[in-house]
Coordinates of C-alpha atoms in Angstrom, one line a residue:
Chain A
M1 CA 83.9 114.7 146.6
T2 CA 83.1 117.0 143.7
A3 CA 86.7 116.8 142.6
S4 CA 86.8 113.0 142.4
T5 CA 83.6 113.0 140.4
A6 CA 85.1 115.5 138.0
I7 CA 88.1 113.2 137.6
G8 CA 85.9 110.2 137.1
E9 CA 84.0 112.0 134.4
R10 CA 87.1 113.2 132.8
S11 CA 88.7 109.8 132.7
D12 CA 85.4 108.4 131.4
R13 CA 85.5 110.8 128.6
E14 CA 89.2 110.2 128.0
R15 CA 88.5 106.5 127.8
R16 CA 85.8 107.0 125.2
I17 CA 88.0 109.3 123.1
G18 CA 90.8 106.7 123.4
R19 CA 88.5 104.0 122.1
V20 CA 87.4 106.1 119.1
V21 CA 91.0 107.1 118.3
K22 CA 92.1 103.5 118.4
G23 CA 89.2 102.6 116.1
V24 CA 90.3 105.3 113.6
F25 CA 93.9 104.0 113.7
L26 CA 92.7 100.4 113.2
A27 CA 90.7 101.6 110.2
C28 CA 93.8 103.0 108.7
A29 CA 95.6 99.8 109.1
V30 CA 92.8 97.7 107.7
L31 CA 92.6 100.1 104.7
T32 CA 96.0 98.8 103.6
V33 CA 94.5 95.3 103.5
L34 CA 91.6 96.6 101.5
I35 CA 94.1 98.0 98.9
T36 CA 95.4 94.5 98.3
V37 CA 91.8 93.1 98.2
G38 CA 91.0 95.9 95.8
I39 CA 93.9 95.1 93.5
I40 CA 93.0 91.4 93.5
F41 CA 89.3 92.0 93.0
T42 CA 89.7 94.6 90.2
L43 CA 92.2 92.4 88.3
L44 CA 90.0 89.3 88.6
R45 CA 86.8 91.1 87.7
D46 CA 88.1 92.9 84.6
A47 CA 90.2 90.0 83.6
T48 CA 87.1 87.8 83.7
T49 CA 85.3 90.2 81.5
F50 CA 88.3 90.0 79.1
F51 CA 88.2 86.2 79.1
A52 CA 84.5 86.2 78.3
Q53 CA 85.5 87.9 75.0
V54 CA 88.8 86.2 74.4
P55 CA 89.2 82.5 75.4
V56 CA 91.8 81.9 78.1
A57 CA 93.5 79.3 75.9
D58 CA 94.0 81.9 73.1
F59 CA 95.5 84.3 75.6
L60 CA 97.9 81.9 77.2
T61 CA 99.0 80.1 74.0
G62 CA 98.7 82.9 71.4
T63 CA 101.9 83.9 69.7
E64 CA 100.7 87.2 68.4
W65 CA 99.9 90.4 70.3
K66 CA 98.0 93.0 68.3
P67 CA 95.4 94.5 70.7
T68 CA 94.5 97.7 69.0
Q69 CA 95.4 97.2 65.3
L70 CA 93.5 94.8 63.1
T71 CA 95.7 92.1 61.7
G72 CA 95.5 90.9 58.1
D73 CA 92.6 88.5 58.8
G74 CA 90.5 91.3 60.4
E75 CA 91.0 90.3 64.0
Y76 CA 92.7 91.6 67.1
K77 CA 95.3 89.2 68.6
F78 CA 95.7 88.7 72.3
G79 CA 98.5 86.2 72.7
V80 CA 100.5 86.8 75.8
L81 CA 103.5 84.6 74.8
P82 CA 105.5 87.2 72.9
L83 CA 105.1 89.6 75.8
L84 CA 106.1 86.9 78.3
S85 CA 109.2 86.1 76.3
G86 CA 110.1 89.8 76.2
T87 CA 109.7 90.1 79.9
I88 CA 111.7 86.9 80.5
L89 CA 114.5 88.0 78.2
I90 CA 115.0 91.4 79.8
T91 CA 114.6 90.0 83.4
V92 CA 117.2 87.3 82.8
V93 CA 119.8 89.6 81.2
S94 CA 119.3 92.3 83.8
A95 CA 119.7 89.6 86.5
V96 CA 123.0 88.4 84.9
I97 CA 124.2 92.0 85.4
A98 CA 122.6 92.8 88.8
L99 CA 122.9 89.6 90.8
P100 CA 126.8 89.2 90.8
T101 CA 127.4 92.9 91.0
G102 CA 124.9 93.4 93.9
L103 CA 126.3 90.4 95.7
A104 CA 129.9 91.6 95.2
A105 CA 128.9 95.0 96.6
A106 CA 127.2 93.4 99.6
L107 CA 130.2 91.2 100.3
Y108 CA 132.5 94.2 100.1
L109 CA 130.4 96.3 102.3
S110 CA 129.9 93.7 105.0
E111 CA 133.4 92.0 105.0
F112 CA 136.0 94.4 103.6
A113 CA 134.9 98.0 103.6
S114 CA 136.2 100.5 106.2
E115 CA 133.6 102.6 108.0
T116 CA 134.5 105.6 105.8
T117 CA 134.1 103.7 102.6
R118 CA 130.8 102.3 103.8
S119 CA 129.4 105.7 104.5
V120 CA 130.1 106.8 100.9
L121 CA 129.4 103.6 99.1
K122 CA 126.0 102.8 100.7
P123 CA 124.3 106.1 99.9
A124 CA 125.8 106.0 96.4
L125 CA 124.2 102.6 95.8
E126 CA 120.9 104.0 97.1
I127 CA 121.0 106.7 94.5
L128 CA 120.8 104.0 91.8
A129 CA 117.5 103.0 93.2
G130 CA 116.3 106.5 93.6
I131 CA 116.6 107.7 90.0
P132 CA 113.1 107.6 88.4
T133 CA 112.7 104.7 85.9
I134 CA 111.7 107.1 83.1
V135 CA 115.1 108.7 83.5
Y136 CA 116.7 105.3 83.1
G137 CA 114.7 104.7 80.0
Y138 CA 116.0 108.0 78.6
F139 CA 119.6 107.0 79.5
A140 CA 119.2 103.8 77.6
L141 CA 117.6 105.3 74.6
V142 CA 119.7 108.4 74.2
Y143 CA 123.1 107.4 75.6
I144 CA 123.5 103.6 76.0
T145 CA 122.1 102.5 72.6
P146 CA 124.4 104.9 70.7
F147 CA 127.2 103.6 72.8
L148 CA 126.4 100.0 71.9
E149 CA 126.3 101.1 68.3
W150 CA 129.7 102.8 68.7
I151 CA 131.3 99.6 70.0
G152 CA 130.1 97.9 66.9
L153 CA 126.9 96.1 67.9
P154 CA 124.2 96.2 65.2
V155 CA 121.5 97.4 67.6
E156 CA 118.1 98.8 66.6
T157 CA 117.0 102.2 67.9
F158 CA 114.9 100.3 70.4
N159 CA 116.5 97.2 71.7
A160 CA 116.2 94.8 74.6
L161 CA 119.9 95.0 75.5
S162 CA 120.0 98.6 76.5
A163 CA 116.8 98.2 78.5
S164 CA 118.3 95.1 80.2
I165 CA 121.4 97.0 81.1
V166 CA 119.5 99.9 82.8
V167 CA 117.1 97.6 84.6
G168 CA 120.1 95.6 85.8
V169 CA 121.8 98.7 87.2
M170 CA 118.5 99.8 88.8
I171 CA 118.1 96.6 90.8
I172 CA 121.7 96.4 92.0
P173 CA 120.8 98.3 95.3
M174 CA 118.0 95.9 96.0
V175 CA 120.4 92.9 95.8
S176 CA 123.2 94.7 97.7
S177 CA 121.2 96.0 100.6
I178 CA 119.2 92.9 101.4
S179 CA 122.2 90.6 100.8
E180 CA 124.3 92.9 103.0
D181 CA 121.8 92.6 105.8
A182 CA 122.0 88.8 105.5
L183 CA 125.8 88.8 105.5
S184 CA 126.0 91.1 108.4
A185 CA 123.5 88.9 110.3
V186 CA 126.0 86.0 110.2
P187 CA 127.3 85.7 113.8
D188 CA 130.9 86.8 114.3
D189 CA 131.6 83.5 116.0
L190 CA 131.7 81.8 112.6
R191 CA 134.2 84.3 111.3
Q192 CA 136.4 84.0 114.4
A193 CA 136.3 80.2 114.2
A194 CA 137.3 80.4 110.5
Y195 CA 140.2 82.7 111.3
G196 CA 141.2 80.5 114.2
L197 CA 141.6 77.6 111.8
G198 CA 143.9 79.7 109.7
S199 CA 141.5 80.9 107.0
T200 CA 142.2 84.2 105.2
K201 CA 139.6 86.8 104.7
F202 CA 138.9 85.4 101.2
D203 CA 138.4 81.9 102.5
T204 CA 136.2 83.2 105.3
S205 CA 133.9 85.3 103.2
V206 CA 133.6 82.8 100.3
R207 CA 133.4 79.6 102.2
V208 CA 131.9 80.5 105.5
V209 CA 130.0 83.8 105.5
V210 CA 128.4 83.5 102.0
P211 CA 127.2 79.9 102.6
A212 CA 125.8 80.9 106.0
A213 CA 123.9 83.8 104.5
V214 CA 122.8 81.9 101.4
S215 CA 119.0 82.1 102.1
G216 CA 119.1 85.9 102.6
I217 CA 121.1 86.3 99.5
F218 CA 118.8 84.1 97.5
S219 CA 115.8 86.0 98.9
S220 CA 117.4 89.3 97.6
F221 CA 117.9 87.7 94.2
V222 CA 114.2 86.7 94.1
L223 CA 113.0 90.2 95.1
A224 CA 115.3 91.7 92.5
L225 CA 113.8 89.4 89.8
S226 CA 110.3 90.4 90.9
R227 CA 111.3 94.1 90.6
A228 CA 112.8 93.6 87.2
I229 CA 109.6 91.8 86.0
G230 CA 107.4 94.7 87.2
E231 CA 109.7 97.4 85.8
T232 CA 107.8 99.5 83.3
M233 CA 109.0 102.8 82.1
A234 CA 112.6 102.1 81.3
V235 CA 111.6 99.1 79.4
T236 CA 108.8 100.9 77.5
V237 CA 111.1 103.7 76.5
A238 CA 114.2 101.7 75.7
A239 CA 112.9 98.4 74.3
G240 CA 110.2 99.7 72.2
Q241 CA 106.9 98.1 71.3
T242 CA 107.5 95.2 69.0
P243 CA 106.0 92.0 70.6
R244 CA 108.3 89.3 69.5
M245 CA 108.5 85.6 70.2
L246 CA 111.9 84.6 71.7
S247 CA 113.8 82.0 69.8
I248 CA 116.5 80.3 71.7
L249 CA 118.7 79.9 68.7
E250 CA 118.6 83.6 67.9
I251 CA 118.8 85.0 71.4
D252 CA 121.7 87.3 70.5
Q253 CA 119.6 88.7 67.6
N254 CA 116.6 89.1 69.9
L255 CA 118.7 91.2 72.3
L256 CA 119.6 93.6 69.6
Q257 CA 116.1 94.0 68.4
S258 CA 113.1 95.8 69.7
S259 CA 110.9 93.8 72.1
E260 CA 107.9 94.4 74.2
T261 CA 107.3 93.3 77.8
I262 CA 104.0 92.7 79.7
T263 CA 104.4 96.0 81.4
A264 CA 105.2 97.9 78.3
A265 CA 102.2 96.4 76.5
M266 CA 100.0 97.6 79.3
V267 CA 101.3 101.2 79.0
N268 CA 100.9 101.1 75.2
V269 CA 97.3 99.8 75.4
A270 CA 96.5 102.5 78.0
H271 CA 97.8 105.1 75.5
A272 CA 95.9 103.7 72.6
E273 CA 92.6 103.2 74.6
G274 CA 91.1 106.4 75.8
G275 CA 87.8 105.2 77.1
G276 CA 87.0 101.6 78.1
G277 CA 84.8 98.7 77.3
T278 CA 86.8 97.3 74.4
P279 CA 88.6 94.0 74.6
A280 CA 91.9 95.9 74.5
Y281 CA 90.9 97.9 77.6
Y282 CA 90.1 94.7 79.5
S283 CA 93.3 93.0 78.2
M284 CA 95.3 95.4 80.4
F285 CA 93.7 93.8 83.4
A286 CA 94.5 90.3 82.2
L287 CA 98.1 91.4 81.7
G288 CA 98.0 93.0 85.1
L289 CA 96.8 89.8 86.6
V290 CA 99.6 87.8 85.0
L291 CA 102.1 90.4 86.3
F292 CA 100.6 90.4 89.8
V293 CA 100.6 86.6 90.0
F294 CA 104.3 86.5 89.0
T295 CA 105.5 89.3 91.3
F296 CA 103.3 88.3 94.2
S297 CA 104.5 84.7 94.2
L298 CA 108.1 85.8 93.9
N299 CA 107.7 88.3 96.8
I300 CA 106.0 85.6 99.0
G301 CA 108.7 83.1 98.0
A302 CA 111.4 85.6 99.0
E303 CA 109.7 86.1 102.4
I304 CA 109.5 82.4 103.1
I305 CA 113.2 82.0 102.2
R306 CA 114.1 84.9 104.5
D307 CA 112.0 83.5 107.4
R308 CA 114.0 80.3 107.1
L309 CA 117.2 82.3 107.6
R310 CA 115.9 83.9 110.7
E311 CA 115.1 80.5 112.2
E312 CA 118.7 79.3 111.5
Y313 CA 120.2 81.9 113.8
Q314 CA 117.7 82.2 116.6
Chain B
M1 CA 131.3 89.1 87.0
S2 CA 135.0 88.5 87.4
V3 CA 134.2 88.0 91.0
E4 CA 132.1 85.0 90.2
T5 CA 135.0 83.3 88.4
D6 CA 137.3 84.1 91.3
S7 CA 135.1 82.4 93.9
G8 CA 134.3 79.6 91.4
T9 CA 138.0 78.6 90.9
A10 CA 138.7 79.0 94.6
G11 CA 135.9 76.6 95.4
T12 CA 137.1 73.9 93.0
G13 CA 140.7 74.4 94.0
S14 CA 140.1 73.1 97.4
A15 CA 137.1 71.0 96.9
D16 CA 138.9 67.9 98.0
G17 CA 138.1 68.6 101.7
A18 CA 134.6 69.5 102.8
D19 CA 136.1 71.0 105.9
P20 CA 137.5 74.5 105.2
D21 CA 140.7 73.6 106.9
A22 CA 143.9 75.5 106.1
G23 CA 145.6 72.1 105.9
D24 CA 143.8 71.4 102.6
N25 CA 145.4 74.4 101.0
P26 CA 148.2 73.2 98.7
F27 CA 150.1 76.4 99.3
A28 CA 149.9 76.4 103.1
R29 CA 153.3 75.0 103.8
S30 CA 155.3 76.4 100.9
G31 CA 157.3 79.5 101.4
W32 CA 155.2 81.7 99.2
G33 CA 151.9 80.5 100.5
P34 CA 151.3 83.3 102.9
L35 CA 152.2 85.9 100.3
Y36 CA 149.9 84.3 97.8
R37 CA 147.1 84.2 100.3
A38 CA 147.6 87.8 101.3
L39 CA 147.6 88.9 97.6
R40 CA 144.5 86.9 96.9
D41 CA 142.7 88.6 99.8
K42 CA 143.7 92.0 98.4
A43 CA 142.8 91.1 94.8
F44 CA 139.4 89.7 95.9
A45 CA 138.6 92.8 97.9
F46 CA 139.6 95.0 94.9
A47 CA 137.5 93.0 92.5
L48 CA 134.5 93.3 94.8
L49 CA 135.0 97.0 95.1
L50 CA 135.3 97.3 91.4
A51 CA 132.0 95.5 90.9
A52 CA 130.4 97.7 93.6
L53 CA 131.6 100.8 91.8
S54 CA 130.7 99.7 88.3
G55 CA 127.0 100.5 88.5
I56 CA 127.6 103.7 90.4
A57 CA 130.2 104.9 87.9
M58 CA 127.9 104.2 85.0
V59 CA 125.1 106.2 86.4
F60 CA 127.3 109.1 87.4
I61 CA 128.8 109.2 83.9
L62 CA 125.3 109.2 82.4
L63 CA 124.2 112.0 84.8
A64 CA 127.2 113.9 83.6
Y65 CA 126.2 113.4 80.0
V66 CA 122.7 114.7 80.9
A67 CA 124.1 117.8 82.6
V68 CA 126.4 118.5 79.6
D69 CA 123.4 118.3 77.2
A70 CA 121.0 120.2 79.4
F71 CA 123.3 123.1 80.0
S72 CA 124.8 122.7 76.4
I73 CA 128.3 122.9 77.8
L74 CA 129.8 121.5 74.6
D75 CA 127.8 123.8 72.3
P76 CA 128.5 127.3 73.6
E77 CA 126.7 128.9 70.7
H78 CA 123.4 127.6 72.1
G79 CA 122.5 128.8 75.6
S80 CA 121.6 126.4 78.3
W81 CA 118.4 124.5 77.8
V82 CA 117.5 124.9 81.4
D83 CA 116.7 128.6 81.6
W84 CA 113.9 130.9 82.8
Q85 CA 112.1 130.5 79.5
F86 CA 112.1 126.7 79.9
L87 CA 110.8 126.9 83.5
T88 CA 108.0 129.3 82.7
S89 CA 106.7 128.3 79.2
L90 CA 104.1 125.8 78.1
P91 CA 105.0 122.8 76.0
S92 CA 105.6 123.5 72.3
R93 CA 106.4 121.7 69.1
T94 CA 109.4 124.0 68.6
P95 CA 112.3 122.9 70.8
A96 CA 113.4 126.5 71.5
E97 CA 110.0 127.5 72.8
A98 CA 109.2 124.3 74.7
G99 CA 108.7 124.8 78.4
F100 CA 108.2 122.8 81.5
L101 CA 105.8 125.0 83.5
A102 CA 102.6 122.9 83.2
P103 CA 104.2 119.6 84.3
I104 CA 106.1 121.3 87.2
V105 CA 102.8 122.7 88.5
G106 CA 101.1 119.3 87.7
S107 CA 103.7 117.4 89.7
L108 CA 103.3 119.8 92.7
L109 CA 99.5 119.6 92.7
I110 CA 99.8 115.8 92.6
L111 CA 102.1 116.0 95.6
I112 CA 99.7 118.2 97.5
V113 CA 96.8 115.7 96.9
M114 CA 99.1 112.9 98.1
V115 CA 100.1 114.7 101.3
F116 CA 96.5 115.2 102.3
A117 CA 95.4 111.8 101.3
V118 CA 98.3 109.6 102.3
F119 CA 99.9 111.3 105.3
P120 CA 97.1 110.9 107.8
I121 CA 96.3 107.3 106.7
G122 CA 99.9 106.3 106.7
I123 CA 100.6 107.7 110.1
G124 CA 97.4 106.2 111.5
A125 CA 98.2 102.7 110.2
A126 CA 101.8 103.0 111.6
V127 CA 100.5 104.2 115.0
Y128 CA 98.1 101.3 115.2
L129 CA 100.8 98.8 114.3
E130 CA 103.4 100.2 116.7
E131 CA 101.3 101.5 119.7
Y132 CA 98.1 99.5 119.8
A133 CA 98.3 96.3 117.8
P134 CA 97.8 93.1 119.8
K135 CA 99.9 90.2 118.7
N136 CA 97.2 88.4 116.8
R137 CA 96.4 87.1 113.3
I138 CA 95.0 90.4 112.1
T139 CA 98.1 92.3 113.0
R140 CA 100.3 89.7 111.3
L141 CA 98.1 89.9 108.2
V142 CA 98.4 93.7 108.1
R143 CA 102.2 93.5 108.5
V144 CA 102.7 90.9 105.8
N145 CA 100.3 92.7 103.6
I146 CA 102.2 96.0 103.8
A147 CA 105.4 94.3 102.9
N148 CA 103.7 92.8 99.9
L149 CA 102.1 96.0 98.8
A150 CA 105.5 97.5 98.6
G151 CA 106.4 94.9 96.0
V152 CA 103.4 95.3 93.7
P153 CA 104.5 96.9 90.4
S154 CA 103.6 100.5 90.0
V155 CA 101.8 99.9 86.8
V156 CA 99.3 97.6 88.7
Y157 CA 98.5 100.5 91.0
G158 CA 97.7 102.4 87.9
L159 CA 95.1 99.8 87.0
L160 CA 93.7 100.0 90.5
G161 CA 93.4 103.7 90.2
L162 CA 91.8 103.4 86.8
A163 CA 89.2 100.9 88.0
V164 CA 88.4 102.5 91.3
F165 CA 88.6 106.2 90.8
V166 CA 87.8 106.5 87.1
R167 CA 85.5 103.6 86.3
G168 CA 84.3 103.1 89.9
I169 CA 83.7 106.5 91.5
G170 CA 83.3 108.1 88.1
L171 CA 85.9 110.8 88.3
E172 CA 87.3 112.0 85.0
S173 CA 90.4 110.3 83.8
G174 CA 93.7 112.1 83.9
I175 CA 92.8 114.8 86.4
V176 CA 95.0 116.0 89.3
L177 CA 92.8 114.3 92.0
V178 CA 92.9 110.9 90.4
G179 CA 96.7 111.2 89.8
G180 CA 97.4 112.2 93.3
L181 CA 95.2 109.5 94.9
T182 CA 96.7 106.7 92.6
V183 CA 100.3 107.6 93.2
G184 CA 99.3 108.0 96.9
L185 CA 98.2 104.4 97.1
L186 CA 101.6 103.5 95.6
V187 CA 103.7 105.3 98.3
L188 CA 101.4 104.5 101.2
P189 CA 103.4 101.4 102.2
I190 CA 106.6 103.4 102.2
V191 CA 105.0 106.1 104.4
I192 CA 103.8 103.4 106.8
V193 CA 107.1 101.6 107.1
S194 CA 109.1 104.8 107.7
S195 CA 106.6 106.1 110.2
Q196 CA 106.7 102.8 112.1
E197 CA 110.5 103.1 112.3
A198 CA 110.2 106.7 113.6
L199 CA 107.7 105.5 116.3
R200 CA 109.9 102.6 117.2
A201 CA 112.8 105.0 117.8
V202 CA 110.9 106.8 120.6
P203 CA 112.3 105.2 123.8
D204 CA 109.8 103.2 125.8
S205 CA 110.8 105.0 129.0
Y206 CA 109.0 108.2 127.6
R207 CA 105.8 106.3 127.2
Q208 CA 106.1 104.7 130.6
A209 CA 106.8 108.0 132.3
S210 CA 103.8 109.5 130.7
R211 CA 101.5 106.6 131.7
G212 CA 103.0 106.7 135.2
M213 CA 101.9 110.3 135.5
G214 CA 98.4 109.1 134.9
A215 CA 98.1 110.0 131.2
S216 CA 95.9 107.8 129.1
E217 CA 97.1 105.9 126.1
W218 CA 95.8 108.6 123.7
Q219 CA 97.2 111.4 125.8
T220 CA 100.6 109.7 125.8
L221 CA 100.4 109.3 122.1
R222 CA 99.3 112.9 121.4
N223 CA 101.6 114.7 123.9
V224 CA 104.7 112.4 124.0
T225 CA 105.1 109.8 121.4
L226 CA 103.8 111.5 118.2
P227 CA 105.7 114.8 118.8
Q228 CA 108.9 112.8 119.5
A229 CA 108.4 110.8 116.3
L230 CA 107.2 113.6 114.1
P231 CA 110.6 114.6 112.6
G232 CA 111.3 111.0 111.7
I233 CA 107.8 110.6 110.2
L234 CA 108.2 113.8 108.2
T235 CA 111.6 112.7 106.9
G236 CA 110.2 109.4 105.7
T237 CA 107.2 111.1 104.1
I238 CA 109.3 113.6 102.3
L239 CA 111.5 110.8 101.0
A240 CA 108.3 109.0 99.8
L241 CA 107.2 112.1 98.0
G242 CA 110.5 112.2 96.3
R243 CA 109.9 108.7 95.0
A244 CA 106.4 109.6 94.0
I245 CA 107.4 112.6 91.9
G246 CA 109.3 110.3 89.5
E247 CA 106.4 107.9 89.0
T248 CA 105.2 107.7 85.4
A249 CA 103.5 104.3 84.8
P250 CA 100.5 104.8 87.1
L251 CA 99.8 108.2 85.6
I252 CA 99.7 106.7 82.1
M253 CA 97.4 104.0 83.2
I254 CA 94.8 106.5 84.7
G255 CA 94.8 108.3 81.4
A256 CA 96.9 111.4 82.3
A257 CA 98.0 113.4 79.3
T258 CA 101.7 113.1 78.5
S259 CA 101.5 116.8 77.6
V260 CA 99.0 119.5 78.6
F261 CA 98.8 122.9 77.1
S262 CA 97.4 124.8 80.0
V263 CA 98.6 125.0 83.6
P264 CA 96.3 123.0 85.9
T265 CA 94.8 125.1 88.6
T266 CA 92.2 123.0 90.3
L267 CA 92.0 119.4 91.4
F268 CA 89.8 118.6 88.4
D269 CA 92.0 119.9 85.7
S270 CA 93.8 117.6 83.3
V271 CA 97.3 117.0 84.5
S272 CA 100.6 116.1 83.1
A273 CA 103.6 115.6 85.3
M274 CA 107.3 116.1 84.9
P275 CA 108.1 112.4 84.0
M276 CA 105.1 112.3 81.7
Q277 CA 106.3 115.3 79.8
I278 CA 109.8 113.7 79.5
Y279 CA 108.1 110.6 78.2
N280 CA 106.3 112.7 75.6
W281 CA 109.4 114.6 74.5
R282 CA 111.6 111.7 74.1
A283 CA 109.4 110.4 71.3
R284 CA 109.9 113.6 69.2
P285 CA 111.9 113.2 66.1
Q286 CA 114.1 116.4 66.4
P287 CA 117.5 115.8 68.0
E288 CA 117.0 119.1 69.8
F289 CA 114.3 117.5 71.8
R290 CA 116.2 114.3 72.5
Y291 CA 119.5 115.9 73.5
G292 CA 118.4 119.3 74.7
V293 CA 114.8 119.7 75.9
V294 CA 114.5 116.2 77.4
A295 CA 117.9 116.6 79.2
A296 CA 116.7 119.9 80.6
G297 CA 113.5 118.2 81.8
V298 CA 115.5 115.4 83.4
V299 CA 117.7 117.9 85.2
V300 CA 114.7 119.8 86.6
L301 CA 113.1 116.5 87.7
L302 CA 116.2 115.3 89.4
A303 CA 116.8 118.7 90.9
T304 CA 113.4 118.6 92.5
M305 CA 114.0 115.2 93.9
I306 CA 117.4 116.2 95.3
L307 CA 115.7 119.3 96.9
L308 CA 113.1 117.0 98.5
N309 CA 115.7 114.5 99.7
A310 CA 118.0 117.3 101.0
T311 CA 115.1 118.8 103.0
A312 CA 114.4 115.4 104.5
I313 CA 118.0 114.9 105.5
L314 CA 118.4 118.4 106.9
L315 CA 115.2 117.8 108.9
R316 CA 116.6 114.6 110.3
N317 CA 120.0 115.9 111.2
R318 CA 118.6 119.0 112.8
Y319 CA 116.2 117.0 115.1
Q320 CA 118.7 114.3 115.8
R321 CA 121.1 116.9 117.1
S322 CA 118.6 118.7 119.3
D323 CA 117.5 115.4 120.8
T324 CA 120.7 114.0 122.0

């Protein structure tokens, strides 16, 4: 009798503890959503403050970015276009390097590599993603730019090309690991069927496996682009801080010159602005908002593409 | 890139038939067809491997350059830049006297703040998602959200830290506490995802056995699931710390100094960090900074990361072995 009451009390207490504990864990999970809400709220609030001082139209169509130094006509300039073109330039060139290389690595790993090669190659690729971006910036500035000079390119000390090269190398693992997952997820039946029809490994991988995994591959491309757009330190260190409008006709020149991306501009403003309250301070949040909108939509887009892949094989 | 051309020409070469049938292959019946096809397979695999190795090779060559510069291997007259003096001195304008002590301590303090702030929350969120979460809209939202948080650029986390901890709560900009919390936000999604994986790896039979013995959900978690998952969780967390130690942009955004001239001792001292000091030094005009001191800094930063990662891997291997 007494024993059963004791057990009843104990299990009552246990149940209460269990409920509290569950609540705490739930709070931790919800906190992660609050971080996103916090990011969006902060960016919107301070960007709004910025747009109260600088008209949205001036920001979106302005071709000059001089947030902390007065220009000749005694004004600060907050045009996002030069920064946007810097970001696009570096993202596109790094994508040209990373997407084919990453896809090739993924295809090799999933279709051709032996178990031993895989166990070496995969971690080696992961190392590329693990090196801090500031170190990549240092690589670009101190070793790659002089190398480009040595092979005869008339590069400036700070140039978009060296930055693009390191950003490209940095995002290879992102392309290769996600693409490889997609390629490995292609059912073996398809490969067997292709071999049965007399296909070689080359035919099978290029004409059967890659097309079957195309949405996963595409999703890895989109994620890599998003990563390149958000990349900050390598670009700040290697490409310099000269906001410059892209001109399609002189794209080769632009690559060899210094350039400034959205992310680099944020870092440079943060350096110049100690306190807060100036338009330059709030401009960081407007830039942050632009950056967030770009990367967020790309990430969501990649997810939608990947979900479609999952449906195909289930 | 040669790979792209390979596949491109192959595609057009047999574009006459939509069906990838060997009969479409113009070489299929000729005597040297099989040889050609076998060679093409080999060449293709080789080209892919070459592409896969290109990035890796480049980074390893660059790392070798850094090592050569940091230990001044090619300039025997000058001793190694990485030496006791470098590890124990404060920053200086003179290359020979410049040291890395303040940023090393700063980075470690930031890590300590992160461990205390992020570790409990990360594990809590992971436990909820793996052990408790009902299949409903909120759970789905949390999951999608964590995936997206991992894709937010680090510089944006810096803005969040600036707005919340500095402008919001009113902490001073650039102190250890703010730095640790801001970088903590950044690695939280990584900690959660790796903790989730560790929890998922605990066999369900363990949980069922515990529940079958009359243990409550919380008792099962505390006595069975968490202890089993702990090595995996620790491994993931240490890997996340390794990533955090190289982060620069968020620290710049919260106003951390690129160089401080006293070693931080409390959570409220101004902090620099290893990558911040590298960022500062690389802008110095003297070549000794560019090719000597910065290289030494990079070596110390990478060595710290390797140390953290090696710890994580050792931990994982050790517990994997004792488990099975």
